[in-house]
């Protein structure tokens, strides 16, 4: 059975060439502050037909190797089914958003708040400053760069486009940093000669790749910009944090005469079974 599976995979790996050229680039020391913006979100209480999420948006800034900015903003969101739609109220923003399904509502809120933070930050930056965004960015200016950690892009053969380009680039420019253009302002980029990974990057200026490479030499994850590693850490909503927030919400509701456990029990059996299986 596995041999048959491998034979099927061979059909995906049939592409032997790619049409465009690879271009080498050099490391470049930044002139201004390099910022990174990222958000984290998670459902902290699931009431079956409604849920509460916690969203964090972090910003870090580096002047050379020194971190000069680190801040975090915290939001909560109440999402509930409203006839055919899912409506979400963001607090303390007060903004109402609509989503297609309850499970993804917190992701929609996080995306909105990240874009809002990038716009506010951009209005305060100088021409020499750079803003790195985790993932595709809705705000594309000269000094704003979107870096995708993962991608589902496919080549003509059906193979991962990132994987295909990484294989060809690693052979053609072995031990080099390189970029390959895949579309309008979109590139596949290897940011460190020894990195096994390359990333889809959205940018208006190819000159910025050298600055990203400057920050991609940290041994924690060689080839990935360290400011994005740091901001991911401070923005992530961790498991212990989710438990603490869940208990806090139920305790505060109980003081108001609301017993939330009944609604929660309508939605948590899957997670309970998972915990019993892997303890």
Backbone as JSON, one array per atom type, in Angstrom:
{
  "sequence": "XXXXXXXXXXXXXXXXXXXXXXXXXXXXXXXXXXXXXXXXXXXXXXXXXXXXXXXXXXXXXXXXXXXXXXXXXXXXXXXXXXXXXXXXXXXXXXXXXXXXXXXXXXXXXXXXXXXXXXXXXXXXXXXXXXXXXXXXXXXXXXXXXXXXXXXXXXXXXXXXXXXXXXXXXXXXXXXXXXXXXXXXXXXXXXXXXXXXXXXXXXXXXXXXXXXXXXXXXXXXXXXXXXXXXXXXXXXXXXXXXXXXXXXXXXXXXXXXXXXXXXXXXXXXXXXXXXXXXXX",
  "N": [[0.83, -1.21, 0.0], [1.92, 1.28, 0.83], [3.95, 1.52, -1.06], [2.49, 1.87, -3.37], [1.42, 4.32, -2.75], [3.72, 5.96, -2.75], [4.36, 5.78, -5.46], [2.26, 7.24, -6.52], [2.91, 9.74, -5.52], [5.17, 10.27, -6.99], [4.15, 11.19, -9.38], [3.57, 13.77, -8.79], [6.01, 14.92, -8.57], [7.1, 15.49, -11.07], [7.93, 17.75, -12.42], [10.67, 19.26, -13.94], [11.98, 21.6, -14.44], [12.04, 25.19, -14.04], [10.7, 28.35, -15.07], [11.86, 30.97, -14.61], [14.65, 33.13, -13.55], [17.01, 32.8, -10.81], [18.09, 35.1, -8.32], [20.89, 36.4, -6.71], [21.57, 37.97, -3.54], [22.95, 40.36, -1.18], [23.83, 40.64, 2.32], [22.55, 43.34, 4.27], [23.04, 46.08, 6.33], [20.68, 47.57, 8.5], [19.39, 50.95, 8.27], [17.52, 52.36, 9.73], [14.96, 51.84, 12.25], [13.85, 48.54, 12.68], [10.78, 47.15, 12.72], [8.48, 44.68, 13.99], [5.34, 43.18, 13.61], [2.79, 41.29, 15.05], [0.06, 39.07, 15.76], [-1.81, 37.24, 18.21], [-4.33, 34.81, 18.88], [-7.11, 33.22, 20.48], [-9.79, 31.01, 21.32], [-11.16, 31.36, 24.45], [-13.31, 30.72, 25.97], [-15.82, 28.49, 25.22], [-19.05, 28.45, 24.36], [-20.73, 26.85, 22.88], [-22.98, 27.91, 21.08], [-22.02, 30.4, 21.2], [-19.04, 32.29, 21.89], [-16.06, 33.34, 23.67], [-13.19, 35.15, 22.95], [-9.67, 35.75, 23.22], [-7.47, 38.23, 22.16], [-4.28, 39.24, 21.15], [-2.04, 41.78, 20.22], [1.13, 42.35, 19.19], [4.11, 44.4, 19.18], [7.44, 44.8, 18.25], [10.61, 46.47, 18.15], [13.73, 47.02, 16.56], [16.88, 48.54, 16.74], [19.53, 48.17, 14.97], [21.12, 45.56, 16.6], [19.94, 45.95, 19.0], [17.07, 45.87, 21.02], [14.55, 48.19, 20.97], [11.9, 48.76, 21.19], [9.06, 47.33, 22.67], [5.91, 46.18, 22.96], [2.55, 45.33, 23.93], [-0.83, 44.83, 23.07], [-4.04, 44.12, 24.38], [-7.08, 42.46, 23.7], [-10.59, 41.56, 23.87], [-13.14, 39.41, 22.58], [-16.52, 38.9, 21.86], [-18.31, 36.48, 20.34], [-21.17, 35.45, 18.53], [-23.93, 33.46, 17.32], [-26.07, 34.82, 14.95], [-28.85, 34.58, 13.54], [-28.24, 33.88, 10.25], [-25.65, 34.69, 10.3], [-22.43, 35.23, 11.88], [-21.8, 37.3, 14.48], [-19.48, 39.53, 15.92], [-18.35, 41.26, 18.72], [-15.86, 43.51, 19.48], [-13.85, 44.2, 22.22], [-11.81, 46.53, 23.99], [-12.65, 48.04, 21.78], [-15.25, 48.21, 20.67], [-16.17, 47.76, 18.16], [-18.17, 46.09, 15.7], [-18.07, 43.04, 14.02], [-18.52, 40.77, 11.24], [-18.55, 37.26, 10.6], [-17.96, 34.14, 8.84], [-18.05, 31.68, 10.15], [-18.23, 30.4, 13.51], [-15.94, 29.33, 14.72], [-13.76, 30.52, 13.42], [-13.94, 33.2, 13.9], [-12.37, 34.62, 15.75], [-9.92, 34.68, 14.46], [-10.48, 36.36, 12.31], [-10.89, 38.75, 13.68], [-8.35, 39.12, 14.8], [-6.8, 39.49, 12.45], [-7.89, 41.91, 11.52], [-7.19, 43.66, 13.64], [-4.4, 43.48, 13.61], [-3.81, 44.63, 11.09], [-4.75, 47.2, 11.58], [-2.96, 48.03, 13.56], [-0.57, 48.01, 12.11], [-1.06, 50.07, 10.25], [-1.27, 52.28, 11.99], [1.3, 52.28, 13.08], [2.86, 52.66, 10.8], [2.25, 55.3, 10.16], [3.83, 56.66, 11.91], [6.45, 56.14, 11.37], [9.78, 56.59, 9.94], [11.4, 57.19, 6.72], [13.51, 55.44, 6.62], [12.86, 53.38, 8.28], [11.56, 50.03, 8.77], [8.81, 47.8, 8.5], [7.92, 44.67, 9.54], [5.66, 42.11, 8.82], [3.86, 39.34, 10.0], [2.95, 36.99, 7.81], [0.65, 37.42, 4.97], [0.25, 40.82, 4.06], [-2.22, 43.32, 4.48], [-1.71, 45.92, 4.19], [0.31, 47.46, 2.08], [3.13, 49.12, 1.66], [6.08, 51.07, 0.78], [8.02, 50.47, 2.76], [7.0, 48.28, 4.11], [6.81, 44.87, 4.81], [5.68, 41.66, 4.08], [5.91, 38.48, 5.51], [5.57, 35.15, 4.94], [5.28, 32.3, 6.88], [4.43, 29.72, 6.23], [3.03, 28.02, 3.34], [0.5, 27.26, 0.9], [0.78, 27.3, -1.78], [0.83, 26.05, -5.13], [2.69, 24.29, -7.65], [2.62, 23.79, -11.28], [2.62, 21.04, -11.61], [1.37, 20.19, -9.38], [2.82, 19.96, -7.14], [4.23, 21.39, -4.1], [4.81, 24.79, -4.5], [6.67, 26.36, -3.15], [8.38, 24.38, -2.12], [9.36, 23.27, -4.52], [10.75, 25.44, -5.72], [12.58, 25.97, -3.71], [14.14, 23.64, -3.79], [15.31, 23.79, -6.4], [16.6, 26.3, -6.24], [18.39, 25.85, -4.11], [20.16, 24.13, -5.26], [21.11, 25.5, -7.53], [22.16, 27.9, -6.53], [23.91, 27.21, -4.37], [24.79, 27.56, -0.99], [24.3, 30.27, -0.97], [22.44, 33.37, -0.61], [19.24, 34.01, -1.92], [16.68, 35.17, -4.26], [13.51, 34.62, -5.85], [11.26, 35.57, -8.23], [7.75, 35.37, -8.13], [5.43, 36.63, -8.74], [3.5, 39.72, -8.95], [5.17, 41.85, -6.96], [5.71, 39.72, -5.29], [7.71, 37.18, -3.88], [9.88, 34.32, -3.61], [12.12, 33.69, -1.08], [15.37, 33.02, 0.15], [16.88, 33.5, 3.16], [19.2, 32.98, 4.5], [22.35, 31.44, 3.95], [22.72, 28.84, 5.01], [20.27, 27.95, 5.74], [17.5, 25.68, 5.77], [15.11, 26.46, 4.9], [12.9, 28.5, 2.91], [10.97, 31.47, 2.16], [7.77, 32.84, 1.33], [7.61, 36.11, 0.36], [6.22, 39.32, 0.53], [6.75, 42.35, -0.96], [7.52, 45.74, -1.87], [10.02, 46.53, -2.55], [12.98, 45.05, -3.53], [15.41, 45.49, -2.34], [15.1, 45.36, 0.35], [15.43, 42.76, 1.17], [18.06, 42.19, 1.92], [18.25, 43.46, 4.39], [16.42, 41.96, 5.88], [17.85, 39.61, 5.87], [19.98, 40.33, 7.49], [18.86, 40.18, 10.02], [18.39, 37.51, 10.2], [20.13, 35.64, 11.26], [20.14, 34.47, 13.7], [20.7, 31.77, 15.91], [18.48, 30.45, 16.94], [16.34, 30.13, 15.08], [17.67, 29.74, 12.25], [17.77, 31.74, 9.38], [15.28, 32.89, 9.51], [13.65, 35.95, 10.18], [14.65, 37.47, 13.19], [13.19, 39.5, 14.69], [10.52, 38.81, 14.07], [10.33, 36.34, 15.28], [10.57, 37.05, 17.99], [8.33, 38.76, 18.37], [6.27, 37.02, 17.89], [6.45, 35.39, 20.13], [5.7, 37.11, 22.26], [3.12, 37.74, 21.58], [1.63, 35.46, 21.44], [-1.11, 33.45, 22.57], [-1.04, 31.52, 25.22], [-1.47, 28.09, 26.46], [-1.73, 27.82, 29.29], [-2.47, 30.38, 29.88], [-4.95, 30.55, 28.6], [-6.46, 28.77, 30.17], [-6.42, 30.08, 32.66], [-7.79, 32.46, 32.02], [-10.26, 31.4, 31.27], [-11.19, 30.3, 33.7], [-11.37, 32.65, 35.19], [-13.38, 34.07, 33.83], [-15.62, 32.39, 34.26], [-15.81, 32.5, 37.04], [-16.29, 35.24, 37.53], [-18.73, 35.48, 36.18], [-20.3, 33.82, 37.72], [-20.57, 35.26, 40.08], [-22.37, 37.07, 39.21], [-24.62, 35.62, 39.07], [-24.71, 33.78, 36.98], [-24.37, 30.62, 35.62], [-22.05, 29.21, 33.77], [-21.12, 26.76, 33.02], [-22.89, 24.82, 31.96], [-23.43, 25.59, 29.29], [-20.82, 25.51, 28.33], [-20.26, 22.8, 28.54], [-21.57, 21.8, 26.37], [-19.85, 21.92, 24.29], [-17.25, 20.95, 24.69], [-16.49, 18.25, 24.7], [-14.91, 16.88, 22.76], [-12.31, 17.93, 23.18], [-11.86, 17.05, 25.78], [-11.77, 14.27, 25.44], [-9.52, 14.1, 23.82], [-7.52, 14.92, 25.62], [-7.62, 12.82, 27.49], [-6.77, 10.72, 25.92], [-4.09, 11.29, 25.39], [-2.72, 11.65, 27.76]],
  "CA": [[0.0, 0.0, 0.0], [2.79, 2.45, 0.88], [4.66, 1.6, -2.34], [1.53, 2.47, -4.3], [1.33, 5.72, -2.36], [4.93, 6.62, -3.24], [4.23, 5.88, -6.92], [1.36, 8.37, -6.78], [3.65, 10.97, -5.22], [6.09, 10.48, -8.12], [3.44, 11.97, -10.4], [3.6, 15.18, -8.37], [7.4, 15.37, -8.65], [7.54, 15.32, -12.47], [8.44, 19.0, -12.98], [12.13, 19.22, -13.94], [12.56, 22.93, -14.67], [11.19, 26.34, -13.76], [10.98, 29.28, -16.17], [12.54, 32.23, -14.33], [15.98, 33.07, -12.97], [17.26, 33.09, -9.41], [18.99, 36.24, -8.16], [21.6, 36.45, -5.44], [21.63, 39.29, -2.9], [23.91, 40.42, -0.08], [23.36, 41.15, 3.6], [22.56, 44.8, 4.33], [22.76, 46.58, 7.68], [19.58, 48.54, 8.45], [19.66, 52.33, 8.63], [16.54, 52.81, 10.72], [14.41, 50.84, 13.17], [13.1, 47.46, 12.05], [9.68, 46.74, 13.58], [7.74, 43.48, 13.64], [3.98, 43.19, 14.15], [2.14, 39.99, 14.96], [-1.03, 38.9, 16.69], [-2.18, 35.9, 18.66], [-5.73, 34.76, 19.28], [-7.6, 31.89, 20.84], [-11.05, 30.95, 22.06], [-10.89, 31.06, 25.86], [-14.53, 30.1, 26.49], [-16.68, 28.04, 24.13], [-20.4, 28.2, 24.87], [-21.53, 26.14, 21.89], [-23.52, 28.85, 20.09], [-21.32, 31.67, 21.4], [-17.72, 32.07, 22.48], [-15.24, 34.49, 24.02], [-11.81, 34.99, 22.48], [-8.66, 36.72, 23.64], [-6.61, 38.6, 21.04], [-3.15, 40.08, 21.52], [-1.28, 42.32, 19.1], [2.43, 42.75, 19.7], [5.05, 45.16, 18.34], [8.81, 44.97, 18.73], [11.42, 47.28, 17.25], [15.17, 46.85, 16.76], [17.85, 49.46, 16.16], [20.64, 47.25, 14.91], [20.85, 44.37, 17.4], [19.32, 46.35, 20.27], [15.61, 46.02, 21.01], [14.21, 49.52, 21.48], [10.44, 48.83, 21.36], [8.33, 46.09, 22.94], [4.61, 46.49, 23.55], [1.49, 44.38, 23.64], [-2.21, 45.3, 23.3], [-4.92, 42.98, 24.63], [-8.5, 42.66, 23.37], [-11.48, 40.42, 24.02], [-14.19, 39.44, 21.56], [-17.68, 38.04, 22.08], [-18.89, 36.06, 19.06], [-22.41, 34.68, 18.72], [-24.73, 33.21, 16.12], [-27.15, 35.79, 14.77], [-29.53, 34.05, 12.35], [-27.32, 33.23, 9.31], [-24.33, 35.29, 10.42], [-21.74, 35.26, 13.17], [-21.42, 38.67, 14.81], [-18.46, 39.61, 16.97], [-18.08, 42.58, 19.29], [-14.5, 43.61, 19.98], [-13.73, 45.08, 23.38], [-12.63, 47.72, 24.22], [-12.89, 48.79, 20.54], [-16.67, 48.44, 20.45], [-16.47, 47.48, 16.76], [-18.9, 44.87, 15.41], [-17.63, 42.39, 12.79], [-19.25, 39.56, 10.85], [-17.71, 36.16, 10.14], [-18.69, 33.03, 8.23], [-18.3, 30.64, 11.15], [-17.9, 30.78, 14.89], [-14.58, 28.9, 15.07], [-12.75, 31.39, 12.81], [-14.24, 34.61, 14.18], [-11.24, 35.26, 16.45], [-8.89, 34.93, 13.45], [-10.89, 37.57, 11.57], [-10.63, 39.9, 14.56], [-6.89, 39.3, 14.89], [-6.34, 40.07, 11.18], [-8.31, 43.31, 11.51], [-6.42, 44.42, 14.62], [-3.03, 43.54, 13.12], [-3.76, 45.63, 10.02], [-4.94, 48.5, 12.23], [-1.71, 48.36, 14.23], [0.42, 48.31, 11.06], [-1.38, 51.4, 9.71], [-0.91, 53.28, 13.0], [2.75, 52.29, 13.18], [3.39, 53.23, 9.56], [2.08, 56.76, 10.19], [4.82, 57.23, 12.83], [7.8, 55.71, 11.0], [10.55, 57.39, 8.99], [11.65, 56.52, 5.45], [14.52, 54.39, 6.82], [12.3, 52.31, 9.11], [10.92, 48.91, 8.07], [7.81, 47.08, 9.3], [7.73, 43.28, 9.14], [4.35, 41.58, 9.2], [3.79, 37.89, 9.91], [1.91, 36.58, 6.87], [0.32, 38.41, 3.94], [-0.13, 42.1, 4.65], [-3.25, 44.1, 3.78], [-1.16, 47.27, 4.03], [1.58, 47.31, 1.36], [3.83, 50.36, 1.37], [7.48, 50.84, 0.4], [8.83, 49.9, 3.84], [6.25, 47.23, 4.8], [7.14, 43.58, 4.22], [4.94, 40.51, 4.61], [6.7, 37.24, 5.48], [4.73, 33.98, 5.2], [6.02, 31.15, 7.41], [4.0, 28.54, 5.5], [2.31, 28.35, 2.11], [-0.17, 26.18, 0.17], [0.92, 27.55, -3.21], [1.16, 24.84, -5.86], [3.27, 24.38, -8.99], [1.77, 23.2, -12.31], [2.56, 19.59, -11.41], [0.63, 19.91, -8.15], [3.76, 19.97, -6.03], [4.37, 22.66, -3.4], [5.62, 25.74, -5.26], [7.79, 26.73, -2.29], [9.29, 23.24, -2.09], [9.99, 23.14, -5.84], [11.7, 26.53, -5.9], [13.64, 25.77, -2.72], [15.02, 22.58, -4.3], [16.08, 24.3, -7.54], [17.48, 27.37, -5.77], [19.44, 25.31, -3.26], [21.14, 23.5, -6.15], [21.71, 26.48, -8.45], [22.91, 28.9, -5.76], [24.25, 26.54, -3.13], [25.57, 28.38, -0.08], [24.03, 31.68, -1.25], [21.1, 33.9, -0.36], [18.68, 34.29, -3.25], [15.23, 35.37, -4.38], [12.89, 34.17, -7.1], [10.0, 36.3, -8.35], [6.63, 34.52, -8.52], [4.28, 37.44, -9.12], [3.62, 41.14, -8.72], [5.64, 42.14, -5.6], [5.76, 38.48, -4.51], [8.98, 36.5, -4.11], [10.34, 33.26, -2.72], [13.42, 34.22, -0.67], [16.18, 32.32, 1.14], [17.47, 34.59, 3.91], [20.49, 32.58, 5.08], [22.93, 30.39, 3.1], [22.65, 27.53, 5.63], [18.89, 27.64, 6.12], [16.77, 24.69, 4.97], [13.81, 27.03, 4.57], [12.74, 29.78, 2.24], [9.66, 32.0, 2.51], [7.08, 33.75, 0.41], [7.71, 37.46, 0.9], [5.55, 40.37, -0.23], [7.48, 43.61, -0.75], [7.63, 46.64, -3.02], [11.43, 46.78, -2.84], [13.86, 43.88, -3.34], [16.55, 45.9, -1.52], [14.81, 45.05, 1.75], [15.8, 41.38, 1.49], [19.34, 42.22, 2.61], [17.98, 43.84, 5.78], [15.82, 40.79, 6.51], [18.93, 38.65, 6.07], [20.76, 40.83, 8.63], [18.19, 39.71, 11.24], [18.06, 36.08, 10.05], [21.33, 34.88, 11.61], [20.03, 33.98, 15.07], [20.7, 30.3, 15.9], [17.2, 29.87, 17.35], [15.8, 29.67, 13.8], [18.52, 30.34, 11.23], [17.08, 32.0, 8.12], [13.98, 33.55, 9.74], [13.96, 37.22, 10.86], [14.48, 37.37, 14.64], [12.08, 40.32, 15.22], [9.26, 38.08, 13.95], [10.35, 35.3, 16.31], [10.32, 37.69, 19.27], [6.96, 39.28, 18.48], [5.4, 35.84, 18.0], [6.51, 34.93, 21.52], [4.96, 37.97, 23.19], [1.71, 37.86, 21.16], [0.97, 34.15, 21.49], [-1.99, 33.15, 23.7], [-0.57, 30.19, 25.64], [-2.46, 27.2, 27.04], [-1.98, 28.16, 30.69], [-3.18, 31.66, 29.85], [-6.34, 30.23, 28.23], [-7.11, 28.16, 31.34], [-6.58, 31.12, 33.66], [-8.85, 33.36, 31.55], [-11.51, 30.64, 31.33], [-11.62, 30.24, 35.1], [-11.71, 34.01, 35.61], [-14.69, 34.4, 33.25], [-16.68, 31.62, 34.94], [-15.93, 33.0, 38.42], [-16.95, 36.55, 37.48], [-20.12, 35.27, 35.78], [-20.99, 33.2, 38.86], [-20.89, 36.35, 41.01], [-23.54, 37.76, 38.65], [-25.72, 34.66, 39.04], [-24.69, 33.02, 35.74], [-23.62, 29.37, 35.63], [-21.68, 29.03, 32.36], [-20.65, 25.4, 32.77], [-23.83, 24.05, 31.15], [-23.17, 25.92, 27.89], [-19.48, 25.04, 27.98], [-20.3, 21.35, 28.4], [-22.14, 21.47, 25.06], [-18.86, 22.12, 23.22], [-15.86, 20.62, 25.04], [-16.24, 16.81, 24.83], [-13.78, 16.49, 21.91], [-11.05, 18.28, 23.83], [-11.7, 16.19, 26.94], [-11.34, 12.97, 24.94], [-8.13, 14.24, 23.37], [-6.66, 14.99, 26.8], [-7.57, 11.5, 28.09], [-6.01, 9.83, 25.02], [-2.67, 11.61, 25.32], [-2.13, 11.98, 29.06]],
  "C": [[0.87, 1.27, 0.0], [3.57, 2.63, -0.42], [3.76, 2.24, -3.4], [1.39, 3.97, -4.03], [2.52, 6.52, -2.9], [4.89, 6.79, -4.76], [3.3, 7.01, -7.32], [2.07, 9.69, -6.55], [4.63, 11.3, -6.34], [5.46, 11.34, -9.2], [3.41, 13.46, -10.07], [4.99, 15.77, -8.58], [7.96, 15.29, -10.08], [8.17, 16.59, -13.05], [9.95, 19.1, -12.82], [12.79, 20.58, -14.18], [11.55, 23.99, -14.31], [11.63, 27.49, -14.66], [11.85, 30.49, -15.84], [13.9, 32.02, -13.68], [15.96, 33.3, -11.45], [18.27, 34.23, -9.31], [19.59, 36.22, -6.75], [21.53, 37.86, -4.87], [22.55, 39.2, -1.7], [23.25, 40.99, 1.18], [23.53, 42.66, 3.65], [22.19, 45.26, 5.73], [21.68, 47.65, 7.63], [20.0, 49.94, 8.88], [18.74, 52.82, 9.75], [16.14, 51.7, 11.68], [13.64, 49.8, 12.36], [12.06, 46.96, 13.06], [9.12, 45.39, 13.09], [6.4, 43.52, 14.35], [3.38, 41.8, 13.98], [1.04, 39.93, 16.01], [-1.21, 37.45, 17.07], [-3.62, 35.91, 19.1], [-6.14, 33.34, 19.6], [-8.96, 32.02, 21.52], [-10.73, 30.55, 23.49], [-12.14, 30.53, 26.58], [-15.44, 29.76, 25.31], [-18.03, 27.66, 24.72], [-21.31, 27.51, 23.87], [-22.03, 27.04, 20.79], [-22.92, 30.25, 20.24], [-19.95, 31.38, 22.02], [-17.05, 33.41, 22.78], [-13.81, 34.2, 23.6], [-10.93, 36.08, 23.09], [-7.73, 36.97, 22.45], [-5.51, 39.51, 21.55], [-2.43, 40.53, 20.26], [0.02, 42.89, 19.66], [3.23, 43.54, 18.68], [6.41, 45.14, 19.01], [9.57, 45.8, 17.7], [12.89, 47.15, 17.6], [15.95, 47.93, 16.02], [19.17, 48.71, 16.13], [20.26, 46.0, 15.7], [20.15, 44.68, 18.72], [17.82, 46.51, 20.13], [15.24, 47.32, 21.69], [12.71, 49.69, 21.71], [9.93, 47.43, 21.68], [7.02, 46.45, 23.62], [3.57, 45.46, 23.11], [0.14, 45.03, 23.95], [-3.11, 44.08, 23.42], [-6.38, 43.36, 24.37], [-9.27, 41.39, 23.7], [-12.59, 40.55, 22.97], [-15.29, 38.45, 21.94], [-18.32, 37.74, 20.73], [-20.13, 35.22, 19.32], [-23.14, 34.52, 17.4], [-25.9, 34.18, 16.09], [-27.85, 35.45, 13.45], [-28.5, 33.36, 11.45], [-25.88, 33.71, 9.47], [-23.74, 35.05, 11.81], [-21.32, 36.71, 13.41], [-20.46, 38.67, 15.99], [-18.31, 41.05, 17.42], [-16.7, 42.56, 19.91], [-14.46, 44.61, 21.13], [-12.25, 45.28, 23.71], [-12.95, 48.54, 22.97], [-14.36, 49.17, 20.36], [-17.1, 48.14, 19.02], [-17.2, 46.15, 16.64], [-18.43, 44.33, 14.06], [-18.51, 41.19, 12.51], [-18.28, 38.52, 10.32], [-18.58, 35.06, 9.57], [-18.98, 31.91, 9.21], [-17.72, 31.03, 12.49], [-16.44, 30.48, 15.22], [-13.51, 29.84, 14.56], [-12.93, 32.86, 13.12], [-13.05, 35.31, 14.83], [-10.08, 35.52, 15.49], [-9.2, 36.17, 12.63], [-10.61, 38.83, 12.39], [-9.14, 40.18, 14.64], [-6.34, 39.95, 13.62], [-6.68, 41.54, 11.1], [-7.44, 44.16, 12.43], [-4.95, 44.52, 14.23], [-2.88, 44.62, 12.05], [-3.9, 47.04, 10.58], [-3.65, 48.96, 12.9], [-0.62, 48.73, 13.22], [0.19, 49.71, 10.49], [-0.97, 52.5, 10.7], [0.61, 53.41, 13.12], [3.39, 52.95, 11.97], [3.33, 54.77, 9.58], [3.13, 57.45, 11.07], [6.26, 56.93, 12.42], [8.45, 56.69, 10.02], [10.79, 56.57, 7.73], [12.65, 55.38, 5.59], [14.01, 53.22, 7.66], [11.63, 51.23, 8.24], [9.95, 48.22, 9.03], [7.64, 45.69, 8.72], [6.39, 42.78, 9.68], [4.37, 40.07, 9.01], [2.64, 37.49, 9.01], [1.66, 37.64, 5.82], [-0.16, 39.69, 4.59], [-1.18, 42.81, 3.81], [-2.75, 45.51, 3.49], [0.21, 47.14, 3.37], [2.1, 48.68, 0.96], [5.3, 50.04, 1.11], [8.28, 50.15, 1.48], [8.07, 48.86, 4.67], [6.45, 45.91, 4.06], [6.31, 42.49, 4.89], [5.75, 39.24, 4.44], [5.79, 36.07, 5.88], [5.58, 32.81, 5.69], [5.7, 29.88, 6.63], [3.21, 28.96, 4.26], [1.69, 27.1, 1.51], [-0.09, 26.4, -1.34], [1.36, 26.28, -3.92], [1.79, 25.17, -7.21], [2.31, 23.72, -9.98], [1.58, 21.7, -12.1], [1.69, 19.21, -10.22], [1.51, 19.9, -6.93], [3.76, 21.34, -5.35], [5.29, 23.58, -4.2], [6.86, 26.15, -4.45], [8.84, 25.62, -2.28], [10.06, 23.08, -3.4], [11.08, 24.19, -6.03], [12.87, 26.4, -4.93], [14.64, 24.71, -3.21], [15.92, 23.09, -5.43], [17.07, 25.37, -7.09], [18.64, 26.87, -4.94], [20.53, 24.63, -4.09], [21.87, 24.53, -7.02], [22.58, 27.5, -7.73], [23.25, 28.34, -4.38], [25.16, 27.44, -2.26], [25.39, 29.87, -0.29], [22.65, 32.07, -0.71], [20.52, 34.31, -1.7], [17.19, 34.61, -3.16], [14.78, 34.96, -5.77], [11.52, 34.83, -7.18], [8.89, 35.37, -8.83], [5.41, 35.32, -8.96], [4.54, 38.9, -8.83], [3.93, 41.42, -7.24], [5.68, 40.91, -4.7], [6.99, 37.67, -4.9], [9.1, 35.3, -3.18], [11.79, 33.63, -2.38], [14.08, 33.29, 0.35], [17.04, 33.37, 1.83], [18.77, 34.24, 4.63], [21.05, 31.42, 4.27], [22.76, 28.98, 3.67], [21.23, 27.12, 6.04], [18.29, 26.58, 5.19], [15.49, 25.28, 4.41], [13.94, 28.26, 3.67], [11.28, 30.2, 2.43], [9.08, 32.83, 1.38], [7.05, 35.12, 1.07], [7.03, 38.44, -0.04], [6.23, 41.69, 0.07], [7.51, 44.42, -2.03], [9.07, 46.86, -3.43], [12.27, 45.54, -2.53], [15.06, 44.21, -2.47], [16.35, 45.54, -0.04], [15.22, 43.64, 2.14], [17.12, 41.31, 2.26], [19.19, 42.57, 4.08], [17.34, 42.68, 6.53], [16.89, 39.74, 6.81], [19.8, 39.04, 7.26], [20.19, 40.29, 9.94], [17.9, 38.21, 11.21], [19.24, 35.17, 10.39], [21.27, 34.32, 13.03], [19.92, 32.46, 15.07], [19.39, 29.67, 16.32], [16.45, 29.33, 16.14], [16.6, 30.37, 12.71], [17.71, 30.52, 9.94], [15.71, 32.61, 8.27], [14.23, 34.8, 10.56], [13.64, 37.17, 12.36], [13.37, 38.27, 15.19], [10.73, 39.62, 15.13], [9.18, 36.92, 14.93], [9.96, 35.9, 17.66], [8.88, 38.15, 19.41], [5.96, 38.13, 18.54], [5.33, 35.36, 19.45], [5.64, 35.79, 22.43], [3.47, 38.06, 22.84], [0.95, 36.54, 21.28], [0.1, 34.01, 22.74], [-1.72, 31.7, 24.1], [-1.68, 29.4, 26.35], [-2.77, 27.55, 28.49], [-2.73, 29.48, 30.81], [-4.65, 31.45, 29.54], [-7.1, 29.67, 29.43], [-7.39, 29.21, 32.41], [-7.73, 32.07, 33.29], [-10.22, 32.68, 31.62], [-12.05, 30.6, 32.75], [-12.06, 31.61, 35.61], [-13.1, 34.4, 35.11], [-15.81, 33.68, 33.99], [-16.89, 32.12, 36.37], [-16.65, 34.35, 38.45], [-18.42, 36.41, 37.11], [-20.94, 34.69, 36.95], [-21.41, 34.25, 39.89], [-22.1, 37.15, 40.54], [-24.74, 36.82, 38.51], [-25.79, 33.82, 37.78], [-23.81, 31.78, 35.89], [-23.32, 29.0, 34.18], [-21.3, 27.6, 32.01], [-21.58, 24.6, 31.86], [-23.62, 24.31, 29.66], [-21.81, 25.4, 27.45], [-19.47, 23.53, 27.74], [-20.9, 20.9, 27.08], [-21.08, 21.45, 23.97], [-17.49, 21.53, 23.5], [-15.54, 19.13, 25.07], [-15.05, 16.34, 23.98], [-12.45, 16.76, 22.6], [-10.8, 17.42, 25.06], [-11.21, 14.8, 26.54], [-9.89, 12.99, 24.49], [-7.16, 14.23, 24.55], [-6.51, 13.62, 27.45], [-6.73, 10.54, 27.25], [-4.52, 10.03, 25.15], [-2.07, 11.98, 26.67], [-1.16, 10.88, 29.49]]
}
